[in-house]
């Protein structure tokens, strides 16, 4: 029998969950959040993460992070912090593993292109799409659409949301309107995500040759630990030295996050998760570390995410998404039957529904599937 008794009083307790959209009996041998995590691991969208990328496109190399390995790294970082703060590890694992489920193929380039295509039809936000995946798009249960996850897991998945969309989301959208916080577990996953990608993007950037160690030495956060490694291990260089540096950076960020969050929790003294929701954010880096992380982010933005070779790939990726969307909108008979919406009398309503289904279809594609689908739509040799 599981128990939440080891958790802090302000942690999310599965026995006090706000529940699922469709009533289900509590499982006897798992907590509600363990069950959520298990449902996420078994879903189709989770397996697709293996072939979706963030910075590099899937076929560029076998050793770069994919959305799947990224999500596992986020879960690892979030769990180790959660255990220190006596937060709910099962919940942070569920949120971490699900947080990127709604991402399009080709990372941010794909997201930007799809959002532009959907401009007239309500836009496309990957956070909302992640929620749509777990609430509606997964088809696994006889009694309901989606995975029927607990409120707290869904709350954590919906990291950002425009006010317009928040109003349509009922209880889940309330916090964006009332400017309240989500659980500490959700706050934590947000920052664990940042720790994971900042560090693995350095690793992948150096591995790909788009970044050099010499360039990275401009960033104090990296340079400090790289010099420490040099002093401790003068004979170590190359990949081993980079790994030694990055693991020190991750440890530094995690340690600061734990200490700063402990101080804030001690300051605001939340007694329950509702106190957490009403107080300012308590999971945070110190001012100094937040500034260092910001500088690193800016560096990666300029030197990696906007590298001309990455730009070239992003350009092609955007065209791929844009062209699939455009041809399906112009010729709805090219859309696979599962994604086709019956055209009734109301043309405007049909357009809204049909474009949303095209967006679902495209967002669900892996990088390689999108490339193949593009060829199948435009090259007569391809069937
Ligand atoms: Mg992420």
mmCIF file of N, CA and C and ligand atoms in Angstrom, residues 54 67 70-71 74 99-100 103 159 193 197, ligand 1:
data_model
loop_
_atom_site.group_PDB
_atom_site.id
_atom_site.type_symbol
_atom_site.label_atom_id
_atom_site.label_comp_id
_atom_site.label_asym_id
_atom_site.label_seq_id
_atom_site.Cartn_x
_atom_site.Cartn_y
_atom_site.Cartn_z
ATOM 1 N N UNK A 54 14.550 18.876 -30.638
ATOM 2 C CA UNK A 54 14.426 20.250 -30.148
ATOM 3 C C UNK A 54 15.263 21.168 -31.013
ATOM 4 N N UNK A 67 13.327 14.486 -27.927
ATOM 5 C CA UNK A 67 12.358 14.918 -26.916
ATOM 6 C C UNK A 67 12.170 13.833 -25.850
ATOM 7 N N UNK A 70 15.281 14.010 -23.594
ATOM 8 C CA UNK A 70 15.135 15.280 -22.868
ATOM 9 C C UNK A 70 14.130 15.114 -21.722
ATOM 10 N N UNK A 71 12.978 14.523 -22.028
ATOM 11 C CA UNK A 71 11.933 14.372 -20.999
ATOM 12 C C UNK A 71 12.413 13.487 -19.848
ATOM 13 N N UNK A 74 14.693 15.606 -17.736
ATOM 14 C CA UNK A 74 13.899 16.530 -16.915
ATOM 15 C C UNK A 74 13.342 15.777 -15.703
ATOM 16 N N UNK A 99 5.447 16.718 -20.336
ATOM 17 C CA UNK A 99 5.443 18.157 -20.605
ATOM 18 C C UNK A 99 5.652 18.511 -22.073
ATOM 19 N N UNK A 100 6.264 17.638 -22.852
ATOM 20 C CA UNK A 100 6.524 17.952 -24.260
ATOM 21 C C UNK A 100 5.675 17.134 -25.239
ATOM 22 N N UNK A 103 4.432 18.740 -28.568
ATOM 23 C CA UNK A 103 5.341 19.427 -29.486
ATOM 24 C C UNK A 103 5.229 18.905 -30.909
ATOM 25 N N UNK A 159 1.815 24.734 -18.663
ATOM 26 C CA UNK A 159 2.797 25.667 -18.097
ATOM 27 C C UNK A 159 2.404 27.119 -18.382
ATOM 28 N N UNK A 193 13.161 21.612 -16.415
ATOM 29 C CA UNK A 193 13.182 21.652 -17.885
ATOM 30 C C UNK A 193 14.316 22.585 -18.338
ATOM 31 N N UNK A 197 17.628 21.498 -20.540
ATOM 32 C CA UNK A 197 17.972 21.885 -21.916
ATOM 33 C C UNK A 197 19.175 22.809 -21.995
HETATM 34 MG MG1 LIG B 1 11.020 20.588 -22.361
#
